[in-house]
Amino acid sequence: NAGVTQTPKFRVLKTGQSMTLLCAQDMNHEYMYWYRQDPGMGLRLIHYSVGEGTTAKGEVPDGYNVSRLKKQNFLLGLESAAPSQTSVYFCASSPRTGGPGELFFGEGSRLTVL
Amino acid sequence: DQQVKQNSPSLSVQEGRISILNCDYTNSMFDYFLWYKKYPAEGPTFLISISSIKDKNEDGRFTVFLNKSAKHLSLHIVPSQPGDSAVYFCAARGDYKLSFGAGTTVTVRA
């Protein structure tokens, strides 16, 4: 059981280049999220989705776009990368539930923008 | 403005002793609180949670305490083991999403 899979694991970009991070989950979860982790800042929510075809902004959405065309996939796009977007990106998913809403995370994607 | 705060960046504890991690929050509408553990080069993994209507939840060596009036929660690990060395994130749930603290790095000394 793969859980949450992120592609690619590592990427180096030059300023102004574009790229897409792919997140795939095989748990049939309704909700999906993209977070970034920076030293001293913890995990900050970029965008999230509560169902196929829906997306919403999180705390730090500027410079990113997302799409959820299929329930199992959540794509994070950077149209014009900036050095400030150097970070580790985590995708997560959770089921629709009345409980704590535990998130299941991928292993992370380390992005460096030069 | 950060709604979940972990004011201690690091904690060092001797093996076998108790580790106490603290977390404060500002939003009284949060309905669940969770703790996650993260090893280097891995994604965070869920550890334990507590509903806002409870004041304590225990799971093996891990206990979470919630003080709603103070908007404060803590995670107790007893006894601490070398495998507990990791970064611990406090998180709070509101409106389908989790807000995380900055994390506390725990080092368990032999």
PDB file of C-alpha atoms in Angstrom:
ATOM      1  CA  ASN A   1       0.000   0.000   0.000  1.00  0.00           C
ATOM      2  CA  ALA A   2       1.774   3.144  -1.261  1.00  0.00           C
ATOM      3  CA  GLY A   3      -0.237   5.751   0.706  1.00  0.00           C
ATOM      4  CA  VAL A   4       0.787   9.243  -0.440  1.00  0.00           C
ATOM      5  CA  THR A   5       3.424   9.479  -3.172  1.00  0.00           C
ATOM      6  CA  GLN A   6       5.152  12.692  -4.226  1.00  0.00           C
ATOM      7  CA  THR A   7       7.038  13.223  -7.489  1.00  0.00           C
ATOM      8  CA  PRO A   8       9.801  14.351  -7.872  1.00  0.00           C
ATOM      9  CA  LYS A   9      11.682  13.912  -4.574  1.00  0.00           C
ATOM     10  CA  PHE A  10      14.336  16.512  -5.476  1.00  0.00           C
ATOM     11  CA  ARG A  11      14.488  19.319  -8.002  1.00  0.00           C
ATOM     12  CA  VAL A  12      16.748  22.279  -8.692  1.00  0.00           C
ATOM     13  CA  LEU A  13      15.318  25.196 -10.649  1.00  0.00           C
ATOM     14  CA  LYS A  14      16.611  28.500 -11.895  1.00  0.00           C
ATOM     15  CA  THR A  15      14.723  31.671 -11.028  1.00  0.00           C
ATOM     16  CA  GLY A  16      11.822  32.137 -13.419  1.00  0.00           C
ATOM     17  CA  GLN A  17      11.482  28.495 -14.428  1.00  0.00           C
ATOM     18  CA  SER A  18       8.231  26.637 -13.939  1.00  0.00           C
ATOM     19  CA  MET A  19       7.519  23.195 -12.577  1.00  0.00           C
ATOM     20  CA  THR A  20       4.780  20.947 -11.236  1.00  0.00           C
ATOM     21  CA  LEU A  21       4.855  18.720  -8.172  1.00  0.00           C
ATOM     22  CA  LEU A  22       2.590  15.702  -8.359  1.00  0.00           C
ATOM     23  CA  CYS A  23       0.884  14.109  -5.380  1.00  0.00           C
ATOM     24  CA  ALA A  24      -0.955  10.814  -5.673  1.00  0.00           C
ATOM     25  CA  GLN A  25      -2.866   8.966  -2.942  1.00  0.00           C
ATOM     26  CA  ASP A  26      -4.365   5.501  -3.132  1.00  0.00           C
ATOM     27  CA  MET A  27      -6.515   5.660   0.024  1.00  0.00           C
ATOM     28  CA  ASN A  28      -9.602   7.157  -1.638  1.00  0.00           C
ATOM     29  CA  HIS A  29      -9.332  10.222   0.607  1.00  0.00           C
ATOM     30  CA  GLU A  30     -11.555  13.223  -0.031  1.00  0.00           C
ATOM     31  CA  TYR A  31      -9.227  15.924   1.268  1.00  0.00           C
ATOM     32  CA  MET A  32      -5.746  16.772   0.017  1.00  0.00           C
ATOM     33  CA  TYR A  33      -3.242  19.424   1.067  1.00  0.00           C
ATOM     34  CA  TRP A  34       0.064  21.000   0.108  1.00  0.00           C
ATOM     35  CA  TYR A  35       2.336  22.290   2.879  1.00  0.00           C
ATOM     36  CA  ARG A  36       5.809  23.767   2.859  1.00  0.00           C
ATOM     37  CA  GLN A  37       8.310  23.320   5.645  1.00  0.00           C
ATOM     38  CA  ASP A  38      10.908  25.969   6.367  1.00  0.00           C
ATOM     39  CA  PRO A  39      13.350  26.168   9.312  1.00  0.00           C
ATOM     40  CA  GLY A  40      11.730  27.783  12.347  1.00  0.00           C
ATOM     41  CA  MET A  41       8.374  28.088  10.552  1.00  0.00           C
ATOM     42  CA  GLY A  42       6.943  24.610  10.869  1.00  0.00           C
ATOM     43  CA  LEU A  43       4.487  23.431   8.247  1.00  0.00           C
ATOM     44  CA  ARG A  44       2.539  26.139   6.460  1.00  0.00           C
ATOM     45  CA  LEU A  45      -0.487  25.383   4.309  1.00  0.00           C
ATOM     46  CA  ILE A  46      -0.232  26.504   0.684  1.00  0.00           C
ATOM     47  CA  HIS A  47      -3.464  25.204  -0.888  1.00  0.00           C
ATOM     48  CA  TYR A  48      -5.934  22.477  -0.152  1.00  0.00           C
ATOM     49  CA  SER A  49      -8.842  20.612  -1.720  1.00  0.00           C
ATOM     50  CA  VAL A  50     -11.958  19.162  -0.113  1.00  0.00           C
ATOM     51  CA  GLY A  51     -12.956  17.162  -3.163  1.00  0.00           C
ATOM     52  CA  GLU A  52     -12.361  16.492  -6.841  1.00  0.00           C
ATOM     53  CA  GLY A  53     -12.569  19.695  -8.855  1.00  0.00           C
ATOM     54  CA  THR A  54     -12.322  21.981  -5.810  1.00  0.00           C
ATOM     55  CA  THR A  55      -9.362  23.958  -4.449  1.00  0.00           C
ATOM     56  CA  ALA A  56      -8.889  26.647  -1.807  1.00  0.00           C
ATOM     57  CA  LYS A  57      -6.105  28.922  -0.585  1.00  0.00           C
ATOM     58  CA  GLY A  58      -4.181  28.276   2.593  1.00  0.00           C
ATOM     59  CA  GLU A  59      -1.862  30.555   4.571  1.00  0.00           C
ATOM     60  CA  VAL A  60       0.830  31.090   1.908  1.00  0.00           C
ATOM     61  CA  PRO A  61      -0.745  30.650  -1.556  1.00  0.00           C
ATOM     62  CA  ASP A  62       1.060  33.408  -3.472  1.00  0.00           C
ATOM     63  CA  GLY A  63       3.219  32.148  -6.346  1.00  0.00           C
ATOM     64  CA  TYR A  64       1.548  28.717  -6.442  1.00  0.00           C
ATOM     65  CA  ASN A  65      -1.371  27.190  -8.303  1.00  0.00           C
ATOM     66  CA  VAL A  66      -3.066  23.835  -7.794  1.00  0.00           C
ATOM     67  CA  SER A  67      -5.429  21.505  -9.577  1.00  0.00           C
ATOM     68  CA  ARG A  68      -7.464  18.486  -8.476  1.00  0.00           C
ATOM     69  CA  LEU A  69      -8.845  17.027 -11.688  1.00  0.00           C
ATOM     70  CA  LYS A  70      -8.912  13.493 -10.308  1.00  0.00           C
ATOM     71  CA  LYS A  71      -9.723  12.502  -6.740  1.00  0.00           C
ATOM     72  CA  GLN A  72      -6.431  10.688  -6.257  1.00  0.00           C
ATOM     73  CA  ASN A  73      -4.154  13.443  -7.597  1.00  0.00           C
ATOM     74  CA  PHE A  74      -3.310  16.932  -6.381  1.00  0.00           C
ATOM     75  CA  LEU A  75      -0.863  19.002  -8.444  1.00  0.00           C
ATOM     76  CA  LEU A  76       1.128  21.975  -7.174  1.00  0.00           C
ATOM     77  CA  GLY A  77       2.480  24.352  -9.822  1.00  0.00           C
ATOM     78  CA  LEU A  78       5.084  27.084  -9.690  1.00  0.00           C
ATOM     79  CA  GLU A  79       4.698  29.328 -12.740  1.00  0.00           C
ATOM     80  CA  SER A  80       7.794  31.458 -12.183  1.00  0.00           C
ATOM     81  CA  ALA A  81      10.021  30.089  -9.434  1.00  0.00           C
ATOM     82  CA  ALA A  82      11.704  32.455  -6.963  1.00  0.00           C
ATOM     83  CA  PRO A  83      14.491  31.765  -4.435  1.00  0.00           C
ATOM     84  CA  SER A  84      11.938  32.329  -1.639  1.00  0.00           C
ATOM     85  CA  GLN A  85      10.212  29.156  -2.816  1.00  0.00           C
ATOM     86  CA  THR A  86      13.222  27.045  -1.878  1.00  0.00           C
ATOM     87  CA  SER A  87      11.686  24.664   0.635  1.00  0.00           C
ATOM     88  CA  VAL A  88      10.588  21.131   1.387  1.00  0.00           C
ATOM     89  CA  TYR A  89       7.068  20.519   0.144  1.00  0.00           C
ATOM     90  CA  PHE A  90       4.756  17.968   1.712  1.00  0.00           C
ATOM     91  CA  CYS A  91       1.533  16.637   0.315  1.00  0.00           C
ATOM     92  CA  ALA A  92      -1.045  15.120   2.646  1.00  0.00           C
ATOM     93  CA  SER A  93      -4.467  13.561   2.439  1.00  0.00           C
ATOM     94  CA  SER A  94      -7.245  12.762   4.877  1.00  0.00           C
ATOM     95  CA  PRO A  95     -10.605  11.058   4.755  1.00  0.00           C
ATOM     96  CA  ARG A  96     -13.866  12.928   5.236  1.00  0.00           C
ATOM     97  CA  THR A  97     -14.538  12.145   8.886  1.00  0.00           C
ATOM     98  CA  GLY A  98     -16.122  13.431  12.050  1.00  0.00           C
ATOM     99  CA  GLY A  99     -12.959  12.481  13.926  1.00  0.00           C
ATOM    100  CA  PRO A 100      -9.671  14.337  14.345  1.00  0.00           C
ATOM    101  CA  GLY A 101      -9.001  14.598  10.626  1.00  0.00           C
ATOM    102  CA  GLU A 102      -5.608  12.973  10.834  1.00  0.00           C
ATOM    103  CA  LEU A 103      -3.450  13.772   7.818  1.00  0.00           C
ATOM    104  CA  PHE A 104      -1.340  11.185   6.009  1.00  0.00           C
ATOM    105  CA  PHE A 105       1.813  12.732   4.589  1.00  0.00           C
ATOM    106  CA  GLY A 106       4.075  11.933   1.685  1.00  0.00           C
ATOM    107  CA  GLU A 107       7.848  11.801   2.099  1.00  0.00           C
ATOM    108  CA  GLY A 108       8.406  15.323   0.841  1.00  0.00           C
ATOM    109  CA  SER A 109       9.872  17.027  -2.219  1.00  0.00           C
ATOM    110  CA  ARG A 110      12.950  19.177  -1.756  1.00  0.00           C
ATOM    111  CA  LEU A 111      12.995  22.125  -4.131  1.00  0.00           C
ATOM    112  CA  THR A 112      15.933  24.500  -4.568  1.00  0.00           C
ATOM    113  CA  VAL A 113      15.552  27.665  -6.619  1.00  0.00           C
ATOM    114  CA  LEU A 114      18.825  29.299  -7.637  1.00  0.00           C
TER     115      LEU A 114
ATOM    116  CA  ASP B   1      -0.318  35.402  12.373  1.00  0.00           C
ATOM    117  CA  GLN B   2       0.628  32.009  13.733  1.00  0.00           C
ATOM    118  CA  GLN B   3      -2.316  30.430  15.548  1.00  0.00           C
ATOM    119  CA  VAL B   4      -0.345  27.505  16.953  1.00  0.00           C
ATOM    120  CA  LYS B   5       2.906  28.135  18.769  1.00  0.00           C
ATOM    121  CA  GLN B   6       5.604  25.875  20.116  1.00  0.00           C
ATOM    122  CA  ASN B   7       7.951  28.141  21.996  1.00  0.00           C
ATOM    123  CA  SER B   8      10.675  25.606  22.728  1.00  0.00           C
ATOM    124  CA  PRO B   9      12.702  24.810  19.595  1.00  0.00           C
ATOM    125  CA  SER B  10      14.550  21.975  21.286  1.00  0.00           C
ATOM    126  CA  LEU B  11      14.466  19.618  24.244  1.00  0.00           C
ATOM    127  CA  SER B  12      17.164  17.265  25.506  1.00  0.00           C
ATOM    128  CA  VAL B  13      16.190  14.461  27.882  1.00  0.00           C
ATOM    129  CA  GLN B  14      17.878  11.442  29.363  1.00  0.00           C
ATOM    130  CA  GLU B  15      16.695   8.012  28.301  1.00  0.00           C
ATOM    131  CA  GLY B  16      14.063   6.684  30.686  1.00  0.00           C
ATOM    132  CA  ARG B  17      12.994  10.143  31.900  1.00  0.00           C
ATOM    133  CA  ILE B  18       9.880  12.092  30.956  1.00  0.00           C
ATOM    134  CA  SER B  19       9.743  14.408  27.936  1.00  0.00           C
ATOM    135  CA  ILE B  20       7.212  17.252  28.134  1.00  0.00           C
ATOM    136  CA  LEU B  21       6.442  19.233  24.999  1.00  0.00           C
ATOM    137  CA  ASN B  22       4.264  22.322  25.118  1.00  0.00           C
ATOM    138  CA  CYS B  23       1.994  24.041  22.642  1.00  0.00           C
ATOM    139  CA  ASP B  24      -0.192  27.165  22.795  1.00  0.00           C
ATOM    140  CA  TYR B  25      -2.969  28.231  20.461  1.00  0.00           C
ATOM    141  CA  THR B  26      -5.054  31.324  19.905  1.00  0.00           C
ATOM    142  CA  ASN B  27      -8.190  30.170  18.066  1.00  0.00           C
ATOM    143  CA  SER B  28     -10.898  28.929  20.442  1.00  0.00           C
ATOM    144  CA  MET B  29     -12.771  27.369  17.483  1.00  0.00           C
ATOM    145  CA  PHE B  30     -10.246  24.569  16.987  1.00  0.00           C
ATOM    146  CA  ASP B  31     -12.052  21.261  17.602  1.00  0.00           C
ATOM    147  CA  TYR B  32      -9.182  18.757  17.600  1.00  0.00           C
ATOM    148  CA  PHE B  33      -5.517  18.906  18.502  1.00  0.00           C
ATOM    149  CA  LEU B  34      -2.936  16.507  17.151  1.00  0.00           C
ATOM    150  CA  TRP B  35       0.725  15.702  17.615  1.00  0.00           C
ATOM    151  CA  TYR B  36       2.948  14.562  14.764  1.00  0.00           C
ATOM    152  CA  LYS B  37       6.434  13.114  14.826  1.00  0.00           C
ATOM    153  CA  LYS B  38       8.951  13.656  12.045  1.00  0.00           C
ATOM    154  CA  TYR B  39      12.259  11.967  11.336  1.00  0.00           C
ATOM    155  CA  PRO B  40      14.784  13.542   8.911  1.00  0.00           C
ATOM    156  CA  ALA B  41      14.006  12.987   5.222  1.00  0.00           C
ATOM    157  CA  GLU B  42      10.574  11.539   6.043  1.00  0.00           C
ATOM    158  CA  GLY B  43       7.064  12.923   6.145  1.00  0.00           C
ATOM    159  CA  PRO B  44       5.394  13.662   9.488  1.00  0.00           C
ATOM    160  CA  THR B  45       3.493  10.758  11.029  1.00  0.00           C
ATOM    161  CA  PHE B  46       0.490  10.998  13.311  1.00  0.00           C
ATOM    162  CA  LEU B  47       1.139  10.295  16.965  1.00  0.00           C
ATOM    163  CA  ILE B  48      -1.879  11.130  19.112  1.00  0.00           C
ATOM    164  CA  SER B  49      -4.883  13.459  19.149  1.00  0.00           C
ATOM    165  CA  ILE B  50      -7.364  14.955  21.576  1.00  0.00           C
ATOM    166  CA  SER B  51     -10.829  16.385  21.109  1.00  0.00           C
ATOM    167  CA  SER B  52     -11.500  19.879  22.408  1.00  0.00           C
ATOM    168  CA  ILE B  53     -14.129  18.427  24.760  1.00  0.00           C
ATOM    169  CA  LYS B  54     -11.587  16.209  26.521  1.00  0.00           C
ATOM    170  CA  ASP B  55      -8.747  17.152  28.846  1.00  0.00           C
ATOM    171  CA  LYS B  56      -6.592  14.037  28.556  1.00  0.00           C
ATOM    172  CA  ASN B  57      -5.884  11.270  26.090  1.00  0.00           C
ATOM    173  CA  GLU B  58      -3.423   8.462  26.632  1.00  0.00           C
ATOM    174  CA  ASP B  59      -1.880   5.972  24.208  1.00  0.00           C
ATOM    175  CA  GLY B  60       0.882   3.809  25.597  1.00  0.00           C
ATOM    176  CA  ARG B  61       3.848   5.982  26.520  1.00  0.00           C
ATOM    177  CA  PHE B  62       2.199   9.096  25.087  1.00  0.00           C
ATOM    178  CA  THR B  63      -0.301  11.304  26.895  1.00  0.00           C
ATOM    179  CA  VAL B  64      -1.723  14.581  25.689  1.00  0.00           C
ATOM    180  CA  PHE B  65      -3.249  17.089  28.107  1.00  0.00           C
ATOM    181  CA  LEU B  66      -5.505  19.945  27.064  1.00  0.00           C
ATOM    182  CA  ASN B  67      -6.210  23.063  29.125  1.00  0.00           C
ATOM    183  CA  LYS B  68      -8.867  24.958  27.163  1.00  0.00           C
ATOM    184  CA  SER B  69      -9.061  27.918  29.513  1.00  0.00           C
ATOM    185  CA  ALA B  70      -5.348  28.524  29.042  1.00  0.00           C
ATOM    186  CA  LYS B  71      -5.408  27.514  25.346  1.00  0.00           C
ATOM    187  CA  HIS B  72      -2.531  25.189  26.085  1.00  0.00           C
ATOM    188  CA  LEU B  73      -1.739  21.571  25.416  1.00  0.00           C
ATOM    189  CA  SER B  74       1.175  19.361  26.267  1.00  0.00           C
ATOM    190  CA  LEU B  75       2.536  16.000  25.193  1.00  0.00           C
ATOM    191  CA  HIS B  76       4.141  13.744  27.778  1.00  0.00           C
ATOM    192  CA  ILE B  77       6.377  10.878  26.711  1.00  0.00           C
ATOM    193  CA  VAL B  78       7.330   8.482  29.454  1.00  0.00           C
ATOM    194  CA  PRO B  79       9.698   6.775  29.545  1.00  0.00           C
ATOM    195  CA  SER B  80      11.664   8.467  26.758  1.00  0.00           C
ATOM    196  CA  GLN B  81      13.515   6.143  24.412  1.00  0.00           C
ATOM    197  CA  PRO B  82      16.287   6.769  21.854  1.00  0.00           C
ATOM    198  CA  GLY B  83      13.822   6.168  19.009  1.00  0.00           C
ATOM    199  CA  ASP B  84      11.813   9.146  20.263  1.00  0.00           C
ATOM    200  CA  SER B  85      14.528  11.505  19.022  1.00  0.00           C
ATOM    201  CA  ALA B  86      12.699  13.455  16.312  1.00  0.00           C
ATOM    202  CA  VAL B  87      10.909  16.723  15.591  1.00  0.00           C
ATOM    203  CA  TYR B  88       7.445  16.948  17.159  1.00  0.00           C
ATOM    204  CA  PHE B  89       4.775  19.175  15.665  1.00  0.00           C
ATOM    205  CA  CYS B  90       1.656  20.316  17.439  1.00  0.00           C
ATOM    206  CA  ALA B  91      -1.352  20.860  15.158  1.00  0.00           C
ATOM    207  CA  ALA B  92      -4.891  22.167  15.575  1.00  0.00           C
ATOM    208  CA  ARG B  93      -7.868  21.472  13.336  1.00  0.00           C
ATOM    209  CA  GLY B  94     -10.337  24.039  12.097  1.00  0.00           C
ATOM    210  CA  ASP B  95     -12.333  24.314   8.829  1.00  0.00           C
ATOM    211  CA  TYR B  96     -11.051  21.054   7.232  1.00  0.00           C
ATOM    212  CA  LYS B  97      -7.414  21.920   7.726  1.00  0.00           C
ATOM    213  CA  LEU B  98      -4.611  21.665  10.251  1.00  0.00           C
ATOM    214  CA  SER B  99      -2.502  24.568  11.474  1.00  0.00           C
ATOM    215  CA  PHE B 100       0.933  23.528  12.696  1.00  0.00           C
ATOM    216  CA  GLY B 101       3.401  24.895  15.191  1.00  0.00           C
ATOM    217  CA  ALA B 102       7.068  25.399  14.357  1.00  0.00           C
ATOM    218  CA  GLY B 103       8.104  22.108  15.955  1.00  0.00           C
ATOM    219  CA  THR B 104      10.271  20.988  18.872  1.00  0.00           C
ATOM    220  CA  THR B 105      13.361  18.874  18.273  1.00  0.00           C
ATOM    221  CA  VAL B 106      13.662  16.196  20.943  1.00  0.00           C
ATOM    222  CA  THR B 107      16.994  14.528  21.607  1.00  0.00           C
ATOM    223  CA  VAL B 108      17.019  11.527  23.923  1.00  0.00           C
ATOM    224  CA  ARG B 109      20.457  10.994  25.509  1.00  0.00           C
ATOM    225  CA  ALA B 110      21.633   7.522  26.460  1.00  0.00           C
TER     226      ALA B 110
END
